[in-house]
mmCIF file of C-alpha atoms in Angstrom:
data_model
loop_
_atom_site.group_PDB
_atom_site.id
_atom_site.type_symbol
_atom_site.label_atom_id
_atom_site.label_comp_id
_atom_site.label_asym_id
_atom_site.label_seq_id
_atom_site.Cartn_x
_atom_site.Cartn_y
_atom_site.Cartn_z
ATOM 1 C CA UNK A 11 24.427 -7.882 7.671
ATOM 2 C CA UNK A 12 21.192 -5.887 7.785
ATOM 3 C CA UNK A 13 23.649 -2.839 8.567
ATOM 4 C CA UNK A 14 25.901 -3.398 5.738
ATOM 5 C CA UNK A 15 22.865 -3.010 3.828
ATOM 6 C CA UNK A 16 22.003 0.352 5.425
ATOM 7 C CA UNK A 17 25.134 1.521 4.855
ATOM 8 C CA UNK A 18 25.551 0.283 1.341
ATOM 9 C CA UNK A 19 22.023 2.670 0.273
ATOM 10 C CA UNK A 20 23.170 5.462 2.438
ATOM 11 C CA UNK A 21 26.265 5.611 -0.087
ATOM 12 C CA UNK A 22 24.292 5.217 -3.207
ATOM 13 C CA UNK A 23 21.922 8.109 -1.839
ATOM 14 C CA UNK A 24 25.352 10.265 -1.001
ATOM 15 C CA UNK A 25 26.549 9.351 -4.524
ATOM 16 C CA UNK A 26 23.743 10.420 -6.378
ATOM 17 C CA UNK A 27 23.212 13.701 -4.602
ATOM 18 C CA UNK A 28 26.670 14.202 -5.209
ATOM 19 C CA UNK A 29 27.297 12.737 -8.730
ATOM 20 C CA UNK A 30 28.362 15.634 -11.309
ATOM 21 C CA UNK A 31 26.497 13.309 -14.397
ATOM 22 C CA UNK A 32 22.985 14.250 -13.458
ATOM 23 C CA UNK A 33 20.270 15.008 -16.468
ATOM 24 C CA UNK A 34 18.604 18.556 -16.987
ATOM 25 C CA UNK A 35 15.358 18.501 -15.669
ATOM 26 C CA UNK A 36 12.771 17.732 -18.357
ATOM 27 C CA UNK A 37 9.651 19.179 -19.046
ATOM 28 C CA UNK A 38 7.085 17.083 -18.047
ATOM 29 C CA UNK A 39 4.404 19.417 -20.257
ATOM 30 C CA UNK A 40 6.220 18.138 -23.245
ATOM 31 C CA UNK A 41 5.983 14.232 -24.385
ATOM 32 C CA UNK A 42 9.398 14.474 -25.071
ATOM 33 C CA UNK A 43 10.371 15.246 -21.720
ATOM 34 C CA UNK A 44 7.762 12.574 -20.320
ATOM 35 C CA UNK A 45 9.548 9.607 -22.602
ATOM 36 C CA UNK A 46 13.206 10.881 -21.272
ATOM 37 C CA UNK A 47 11.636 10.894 -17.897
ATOM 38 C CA UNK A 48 9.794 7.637 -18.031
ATOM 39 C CA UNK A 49 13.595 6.105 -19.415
ATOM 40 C CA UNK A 50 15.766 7.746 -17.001
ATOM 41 C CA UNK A 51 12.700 5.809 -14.428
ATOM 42 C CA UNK A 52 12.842 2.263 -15.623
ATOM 43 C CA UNK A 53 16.874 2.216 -15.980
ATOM 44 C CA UNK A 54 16.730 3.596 -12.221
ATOM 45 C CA UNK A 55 14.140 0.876 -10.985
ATOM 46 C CA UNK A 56 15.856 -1.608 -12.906
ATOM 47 C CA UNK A 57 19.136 -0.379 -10.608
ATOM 48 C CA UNK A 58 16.907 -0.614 -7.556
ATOM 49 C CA UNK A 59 15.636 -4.249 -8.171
ATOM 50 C CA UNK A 60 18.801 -5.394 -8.941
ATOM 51 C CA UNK A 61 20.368 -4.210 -5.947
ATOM 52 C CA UNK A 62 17.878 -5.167 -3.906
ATOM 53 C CA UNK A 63 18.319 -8.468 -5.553
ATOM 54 C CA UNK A 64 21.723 -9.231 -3.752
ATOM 55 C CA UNK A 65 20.598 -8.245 -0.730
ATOM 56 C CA UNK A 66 20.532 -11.059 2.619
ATOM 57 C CA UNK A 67 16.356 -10.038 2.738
ATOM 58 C CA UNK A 68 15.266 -8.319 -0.068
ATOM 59 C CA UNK A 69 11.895 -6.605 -0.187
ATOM 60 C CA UNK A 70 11.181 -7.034 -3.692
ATOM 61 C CA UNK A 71 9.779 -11.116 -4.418
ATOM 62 C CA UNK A 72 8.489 -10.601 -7.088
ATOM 63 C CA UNK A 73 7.969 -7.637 -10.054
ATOM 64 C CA UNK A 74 5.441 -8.339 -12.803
ATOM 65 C CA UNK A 75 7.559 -8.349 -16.361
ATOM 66 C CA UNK A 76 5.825 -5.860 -18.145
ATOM 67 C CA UNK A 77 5.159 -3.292 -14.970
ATOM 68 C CA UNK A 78 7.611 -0.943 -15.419
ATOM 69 C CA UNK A 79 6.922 -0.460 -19.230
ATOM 70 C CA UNK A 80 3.516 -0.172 -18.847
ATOM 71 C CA UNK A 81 3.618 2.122 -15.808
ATOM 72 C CA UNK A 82 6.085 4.599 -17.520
ATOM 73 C CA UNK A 83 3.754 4.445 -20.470
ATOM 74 C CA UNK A 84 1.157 5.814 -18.544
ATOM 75 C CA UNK A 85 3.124 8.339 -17.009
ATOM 76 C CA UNK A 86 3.604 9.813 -20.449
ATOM 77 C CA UNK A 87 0.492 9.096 -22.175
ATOM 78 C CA UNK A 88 -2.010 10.712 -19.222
ATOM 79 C CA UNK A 89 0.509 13.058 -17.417
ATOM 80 C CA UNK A 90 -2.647 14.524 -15.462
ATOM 81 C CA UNK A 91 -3.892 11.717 -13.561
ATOM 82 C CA UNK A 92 -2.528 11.202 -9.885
ATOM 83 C CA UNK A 93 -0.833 8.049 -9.772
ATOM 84 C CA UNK A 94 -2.552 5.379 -8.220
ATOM 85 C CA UNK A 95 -1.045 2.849 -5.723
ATOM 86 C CA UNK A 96 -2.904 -0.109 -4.205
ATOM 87 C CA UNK A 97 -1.559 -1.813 -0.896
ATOM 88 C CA UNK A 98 -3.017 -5.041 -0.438
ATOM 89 C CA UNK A 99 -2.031 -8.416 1.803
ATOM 90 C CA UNK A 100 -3.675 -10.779 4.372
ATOM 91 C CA UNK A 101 -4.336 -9.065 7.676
ATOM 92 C CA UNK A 102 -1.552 -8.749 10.043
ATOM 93 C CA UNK A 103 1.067 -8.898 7.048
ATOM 94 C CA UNK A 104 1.907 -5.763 6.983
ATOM 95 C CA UNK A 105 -0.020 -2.966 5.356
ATOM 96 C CA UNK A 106 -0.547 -0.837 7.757
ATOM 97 C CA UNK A 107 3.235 -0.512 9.250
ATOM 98 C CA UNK A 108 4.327 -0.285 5.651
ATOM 99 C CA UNK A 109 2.658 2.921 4.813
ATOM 100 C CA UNK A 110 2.968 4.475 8.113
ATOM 101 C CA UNK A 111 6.654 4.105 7.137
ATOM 102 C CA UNK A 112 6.179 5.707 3.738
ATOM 103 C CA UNK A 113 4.094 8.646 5.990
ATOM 104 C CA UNK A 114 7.787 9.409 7.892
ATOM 105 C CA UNK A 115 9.431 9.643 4.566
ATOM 106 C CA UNK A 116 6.593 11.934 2.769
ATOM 107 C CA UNK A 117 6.744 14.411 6.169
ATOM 108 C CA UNK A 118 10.909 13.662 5.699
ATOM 109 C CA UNK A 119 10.846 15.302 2.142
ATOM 110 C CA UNK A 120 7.695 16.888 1.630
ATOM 111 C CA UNK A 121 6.018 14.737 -0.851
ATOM 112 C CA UNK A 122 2.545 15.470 -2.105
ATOM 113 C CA UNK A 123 1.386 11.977 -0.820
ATOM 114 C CA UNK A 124 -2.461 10.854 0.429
ATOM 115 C CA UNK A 125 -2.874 7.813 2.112
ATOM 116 C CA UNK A 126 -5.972 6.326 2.677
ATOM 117 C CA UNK A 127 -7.490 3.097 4.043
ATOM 118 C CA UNK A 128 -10.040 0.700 3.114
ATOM 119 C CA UNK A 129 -11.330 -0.187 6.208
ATOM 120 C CA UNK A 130 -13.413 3.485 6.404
ATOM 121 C CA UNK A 131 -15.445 1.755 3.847
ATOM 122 C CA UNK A 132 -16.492 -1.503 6.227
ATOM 123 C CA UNK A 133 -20.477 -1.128 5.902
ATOM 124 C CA UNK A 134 -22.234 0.449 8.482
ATOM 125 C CA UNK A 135 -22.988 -2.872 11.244
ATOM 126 C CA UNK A 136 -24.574 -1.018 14.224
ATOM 127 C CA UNK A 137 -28.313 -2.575 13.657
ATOM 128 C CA UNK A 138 -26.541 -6.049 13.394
ATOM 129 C CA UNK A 139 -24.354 -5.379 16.812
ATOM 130 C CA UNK A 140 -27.092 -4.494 18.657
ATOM 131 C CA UNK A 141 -28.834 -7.225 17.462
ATOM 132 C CA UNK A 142 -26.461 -9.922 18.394
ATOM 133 C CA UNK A 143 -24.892 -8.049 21.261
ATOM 134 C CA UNK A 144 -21.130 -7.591 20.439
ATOM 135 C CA UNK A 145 -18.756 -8.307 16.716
ATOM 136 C CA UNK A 146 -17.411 -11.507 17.962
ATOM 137 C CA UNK A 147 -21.144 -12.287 18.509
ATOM 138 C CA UNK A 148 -22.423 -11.290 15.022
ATOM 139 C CA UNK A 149 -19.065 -12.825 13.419
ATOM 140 C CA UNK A 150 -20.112 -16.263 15.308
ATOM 141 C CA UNK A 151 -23.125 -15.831 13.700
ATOM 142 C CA UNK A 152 -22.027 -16.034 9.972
ATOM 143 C CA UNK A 153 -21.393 -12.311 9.381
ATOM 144 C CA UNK A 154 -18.588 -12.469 6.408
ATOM 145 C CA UNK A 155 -17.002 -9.078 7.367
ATOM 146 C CA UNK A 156 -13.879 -9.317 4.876
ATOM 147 C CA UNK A 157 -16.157 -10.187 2.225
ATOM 148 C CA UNK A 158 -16.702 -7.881 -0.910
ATOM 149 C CA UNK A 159 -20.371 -7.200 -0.082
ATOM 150 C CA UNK A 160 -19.111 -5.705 3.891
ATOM 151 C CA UNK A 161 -17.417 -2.859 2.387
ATOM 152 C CA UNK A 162 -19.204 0.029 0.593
ATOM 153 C CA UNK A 163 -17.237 -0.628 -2.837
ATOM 154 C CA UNK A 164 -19.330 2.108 -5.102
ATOM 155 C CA UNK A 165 -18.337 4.828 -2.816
ATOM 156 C CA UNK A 166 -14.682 3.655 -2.714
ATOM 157 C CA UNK A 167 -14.893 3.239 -6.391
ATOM 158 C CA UNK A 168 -15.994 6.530 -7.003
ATOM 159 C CA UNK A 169 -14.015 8.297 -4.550
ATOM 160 C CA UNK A 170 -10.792 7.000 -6.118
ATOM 161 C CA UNK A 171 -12.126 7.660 -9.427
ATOM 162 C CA UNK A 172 -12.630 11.587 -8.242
ATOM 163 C CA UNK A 173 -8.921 11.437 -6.565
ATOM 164 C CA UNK A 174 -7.343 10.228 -9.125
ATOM 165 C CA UNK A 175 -8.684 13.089 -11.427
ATOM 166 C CA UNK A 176 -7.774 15.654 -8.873
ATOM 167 C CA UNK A 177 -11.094 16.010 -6.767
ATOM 168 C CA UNK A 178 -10.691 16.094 -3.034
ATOM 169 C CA UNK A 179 -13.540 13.899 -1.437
ATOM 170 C CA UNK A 180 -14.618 13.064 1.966
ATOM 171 C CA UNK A 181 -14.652 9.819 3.199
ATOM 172 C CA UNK A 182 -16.687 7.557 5.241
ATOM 173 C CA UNK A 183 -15.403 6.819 8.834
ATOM 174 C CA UNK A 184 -15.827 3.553 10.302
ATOM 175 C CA UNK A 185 -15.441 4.043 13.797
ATOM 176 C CA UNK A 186 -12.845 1.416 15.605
ATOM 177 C CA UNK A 187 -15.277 1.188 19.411
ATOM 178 C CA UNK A 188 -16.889 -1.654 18.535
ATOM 179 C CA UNK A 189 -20.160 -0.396 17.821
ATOM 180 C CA UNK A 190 -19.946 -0.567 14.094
ATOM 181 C CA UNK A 191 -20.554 2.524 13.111
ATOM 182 C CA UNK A 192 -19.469 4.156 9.557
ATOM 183 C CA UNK A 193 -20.143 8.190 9.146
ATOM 184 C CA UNK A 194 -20.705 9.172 5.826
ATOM 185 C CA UNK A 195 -18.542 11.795 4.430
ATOM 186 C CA UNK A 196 -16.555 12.163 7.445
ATOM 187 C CA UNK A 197 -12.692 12.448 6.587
ATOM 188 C CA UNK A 198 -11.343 14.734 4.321
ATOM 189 C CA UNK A 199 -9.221 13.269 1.547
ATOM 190 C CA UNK A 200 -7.136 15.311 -0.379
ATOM 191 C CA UNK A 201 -5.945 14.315 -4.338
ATOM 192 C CA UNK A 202 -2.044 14.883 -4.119
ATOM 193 C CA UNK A 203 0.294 13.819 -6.556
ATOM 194 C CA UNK A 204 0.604 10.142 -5.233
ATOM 195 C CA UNK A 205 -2.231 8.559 -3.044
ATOM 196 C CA UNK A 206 -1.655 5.586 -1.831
ATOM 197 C CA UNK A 207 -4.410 2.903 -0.329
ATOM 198 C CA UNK A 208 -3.728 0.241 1.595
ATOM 199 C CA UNK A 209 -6.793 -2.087 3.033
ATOM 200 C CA UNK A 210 -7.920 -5.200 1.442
ATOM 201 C CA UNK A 211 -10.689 -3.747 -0.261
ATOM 202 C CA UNK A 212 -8.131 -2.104 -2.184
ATOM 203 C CA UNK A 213 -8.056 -4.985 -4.868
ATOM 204 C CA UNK A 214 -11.576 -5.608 -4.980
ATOM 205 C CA UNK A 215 -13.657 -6.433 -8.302
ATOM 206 C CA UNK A 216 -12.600 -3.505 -10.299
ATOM 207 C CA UNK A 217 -11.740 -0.889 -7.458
ATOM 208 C CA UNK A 218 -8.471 -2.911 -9.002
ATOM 209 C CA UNK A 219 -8.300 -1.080 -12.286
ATOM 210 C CA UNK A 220 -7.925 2.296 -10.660
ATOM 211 C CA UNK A 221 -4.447 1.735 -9.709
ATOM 212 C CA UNK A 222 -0.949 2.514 -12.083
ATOM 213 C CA UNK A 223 0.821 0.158 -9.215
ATOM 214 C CA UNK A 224 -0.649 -2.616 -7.571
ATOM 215 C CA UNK A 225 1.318 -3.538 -4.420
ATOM 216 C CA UNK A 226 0.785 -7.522 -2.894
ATOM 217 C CA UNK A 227 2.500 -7.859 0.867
ATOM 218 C CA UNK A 228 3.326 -11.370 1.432
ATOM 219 C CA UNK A 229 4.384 -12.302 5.172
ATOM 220 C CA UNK A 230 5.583 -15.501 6.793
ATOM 221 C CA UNK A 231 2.550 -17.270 8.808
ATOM 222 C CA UNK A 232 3.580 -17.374 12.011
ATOM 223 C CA UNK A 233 4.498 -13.682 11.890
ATOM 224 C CA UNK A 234 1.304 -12.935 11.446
ATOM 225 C CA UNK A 235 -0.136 -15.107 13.412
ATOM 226 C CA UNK A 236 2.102 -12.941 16.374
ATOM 227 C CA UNK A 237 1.339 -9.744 14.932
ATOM 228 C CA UNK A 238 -2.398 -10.667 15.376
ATOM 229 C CA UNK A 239 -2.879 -12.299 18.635
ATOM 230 C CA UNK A 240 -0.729 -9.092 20.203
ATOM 231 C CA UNK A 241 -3.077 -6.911 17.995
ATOM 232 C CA UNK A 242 -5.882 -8.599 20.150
ATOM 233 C CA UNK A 243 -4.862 -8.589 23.176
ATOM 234 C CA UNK A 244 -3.338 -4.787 23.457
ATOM 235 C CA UNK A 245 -5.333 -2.873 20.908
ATOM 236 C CA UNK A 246 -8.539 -4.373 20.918
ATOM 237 C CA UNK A 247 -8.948 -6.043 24.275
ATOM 238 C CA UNK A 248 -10.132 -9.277 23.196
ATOM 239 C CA UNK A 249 -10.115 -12.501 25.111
ATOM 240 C CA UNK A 250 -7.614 -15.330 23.917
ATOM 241 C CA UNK A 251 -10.900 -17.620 23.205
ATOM 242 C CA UNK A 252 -12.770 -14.882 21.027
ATOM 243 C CA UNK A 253 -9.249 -14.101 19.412
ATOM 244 C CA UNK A 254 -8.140 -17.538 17.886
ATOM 245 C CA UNK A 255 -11.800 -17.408 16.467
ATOM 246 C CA UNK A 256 -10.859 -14.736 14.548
ATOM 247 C CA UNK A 257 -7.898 -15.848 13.850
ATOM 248 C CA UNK A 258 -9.305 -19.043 12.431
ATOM 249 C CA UNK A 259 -11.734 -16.780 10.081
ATOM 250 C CA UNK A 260 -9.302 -14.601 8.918
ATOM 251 C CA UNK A 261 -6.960 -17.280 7.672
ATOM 252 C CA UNK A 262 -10.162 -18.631 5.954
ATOM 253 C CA UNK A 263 -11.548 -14.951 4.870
ATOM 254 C CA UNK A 264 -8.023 -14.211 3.526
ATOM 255 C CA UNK A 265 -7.552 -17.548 1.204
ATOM 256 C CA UNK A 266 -10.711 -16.963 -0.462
ATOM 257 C CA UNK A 267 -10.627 -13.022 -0.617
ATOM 258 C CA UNK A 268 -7.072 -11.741 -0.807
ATOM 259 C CA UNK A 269 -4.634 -14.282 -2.397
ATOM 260 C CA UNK A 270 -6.148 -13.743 -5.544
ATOM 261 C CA UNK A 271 -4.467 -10.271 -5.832
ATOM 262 C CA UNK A 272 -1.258 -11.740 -6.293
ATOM 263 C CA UNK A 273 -2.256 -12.999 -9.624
ATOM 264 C CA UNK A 274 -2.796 -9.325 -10.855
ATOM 265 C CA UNK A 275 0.215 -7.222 -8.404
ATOM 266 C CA UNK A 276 2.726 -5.831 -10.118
ATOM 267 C CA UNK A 277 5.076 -5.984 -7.270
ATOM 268 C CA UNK A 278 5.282 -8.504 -4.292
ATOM 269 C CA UNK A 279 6.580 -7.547 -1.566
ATOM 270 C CA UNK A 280 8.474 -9.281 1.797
ATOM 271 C CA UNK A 281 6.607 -7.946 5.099
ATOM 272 C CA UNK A 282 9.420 -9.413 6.781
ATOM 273 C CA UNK A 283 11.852 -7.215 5.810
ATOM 274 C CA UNK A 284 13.493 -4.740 8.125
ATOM 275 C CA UNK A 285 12.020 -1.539 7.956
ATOM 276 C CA UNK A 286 15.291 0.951 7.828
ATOM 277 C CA UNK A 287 16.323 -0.651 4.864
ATOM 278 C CA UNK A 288 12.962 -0.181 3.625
ATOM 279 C CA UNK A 289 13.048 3.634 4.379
ATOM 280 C CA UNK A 290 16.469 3.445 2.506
ATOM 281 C CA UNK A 291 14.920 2.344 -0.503
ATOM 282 C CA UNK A 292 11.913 4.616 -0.497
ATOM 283 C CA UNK A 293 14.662 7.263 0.191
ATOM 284 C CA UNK A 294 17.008 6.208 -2.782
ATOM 285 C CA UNK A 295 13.505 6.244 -4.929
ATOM 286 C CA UNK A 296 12.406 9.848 -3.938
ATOM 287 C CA UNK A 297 16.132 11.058 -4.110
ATOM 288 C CA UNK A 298 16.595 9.699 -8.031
ATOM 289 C CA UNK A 299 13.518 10.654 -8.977
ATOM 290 C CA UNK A 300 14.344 14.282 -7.940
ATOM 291 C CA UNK A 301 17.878 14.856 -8.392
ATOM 292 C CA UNK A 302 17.898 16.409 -11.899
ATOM 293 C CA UNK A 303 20.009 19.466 -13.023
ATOM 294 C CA UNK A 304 18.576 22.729 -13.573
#
């Protein structure tokens, strides 16, 4: 079935490349050719959602009512600005595999696309580690790392703020050996035409409001659960007791910190779904959003 699917997008892409009934390009310096371009968008994504709609696992759960009016608004009302996308979703849903998926299809095509993650931003632990001795240690000790106050949310604030207008900035660097180290400044981030940033920070307080799409990845339980535990075991070399702990937290951590950004996504998605018929999608999106005449 999940081939049929394939198939099926692989013909809409070959059908729109080669469809004779394509618009002239418009010019985006114009209003006028933002509010034909921000029309020929929301028919498109309307085709997109409803296809996806029929399909045995669709991606899309859920698309907030008024998102793709008041995105395309945007578009035409502040042209300049980069446009903003937020990845968010408890850990082990699938952020991370997500965009490294949309990274093959920006190298694919070309696409002025940053991506940038969160989790640079974890505050800088490496007086607390030595003082308890190891994470687990200083996470069995009350340390709330997924909370708001562990991540440096001014500096992510106003690093997004200066991407969005077109500033490159460097990031901090939070280094993954355990020691808990962040480097300031440490990771250049360039301001393309689309960032994208996934982490869970990424719908903090109002680090929210700096995103034209917020993004929500909802993933079956026990999936994660998997995901996790072999997370554990072959990336970070944790023992099965000291991983259910953090299991256990991070069930807690994400009820009280990251469900509440479904309320305010604009689009839900299923981190089940199979990931070539996500790339088909992404695809289909870049190719109608690029196939104009002229």
């Amino acid at each position: 079935m999940i081939d049929d699917e394939n198939n099926n997008f692989h013909h809409l892409i070959e059908k729109e490349l080669n469809s004779t009934d394509k618009i002239l390009k418009p010019d985006f310096t114009q209003k006028a050719g933002r509010e034909l371009l921000a029309f020929y968008l929301q028919s498109k994504f309307k085709q997109v959602l409803a296809y996806d709609n029929k399909a045995p696992e669709p991606i899309f759960t859920e698309v907030r009512y008024d998102f793709i009016q008041k995105f395309s608004k945007r578009l035409i009302t502040n042209p300049s600005k980069k446009i903003m996308v937020g990845i968010t979703g408890e850990s082990a849903s699938g952020k991370s595999t997500i965009c490294r998926e949309i990274s093959n299809i920006i190298k694919k095509f070309d696409m002025p696309v940053t991506i940038l993650t969160t989790d640079n931003y974890f505050n800088d632990i490496s007086e607390l580690i030595k003082k308890y001795g190891t994470f687990d240690a200083l996470r069995d000790n009350g340390y709330d790392v997924d909370s708001p106050e562990s991540f440096q949310l001014e500096v992510l604030k106003e690093d997004l703020e200066k991407i969005s207008q077109g500033e490159d900035v460097y990031s901090p660097e939070y280094l993954l050996n355990g020691t808990g180290v962040s480097v300031p400044k440490a990771k250049h981030v360039p301001s393309n035409k689309i960032v994208v940033v996934e982490g869970m920070a990424s719908m903090y307080d109002d680090i929210k409001d700096i995103f034209d799409i917020k993004v929500y990845v909802e993933t079956d339980i026990n999936l994660r659960r998997e995901r996790f535990m072999t997370r554990a075991y072959t990336e970070r070399n944790q023992d099965l007791e000291n991983a259910k702990k953090h299991w256990e937290y991070i069930l807690g951590a994400g009820e009280k910190y990251v469900k509440p950004a479904k309320e305010y996504a604009d689009i839900i998605i299923n981190g089940d779904t199979n990931l070539t018929y996500f790339c088909q999608i992404l695809e289909y999106i870049y190719t109608i959003t690029n196939n104009f005449q002229g």
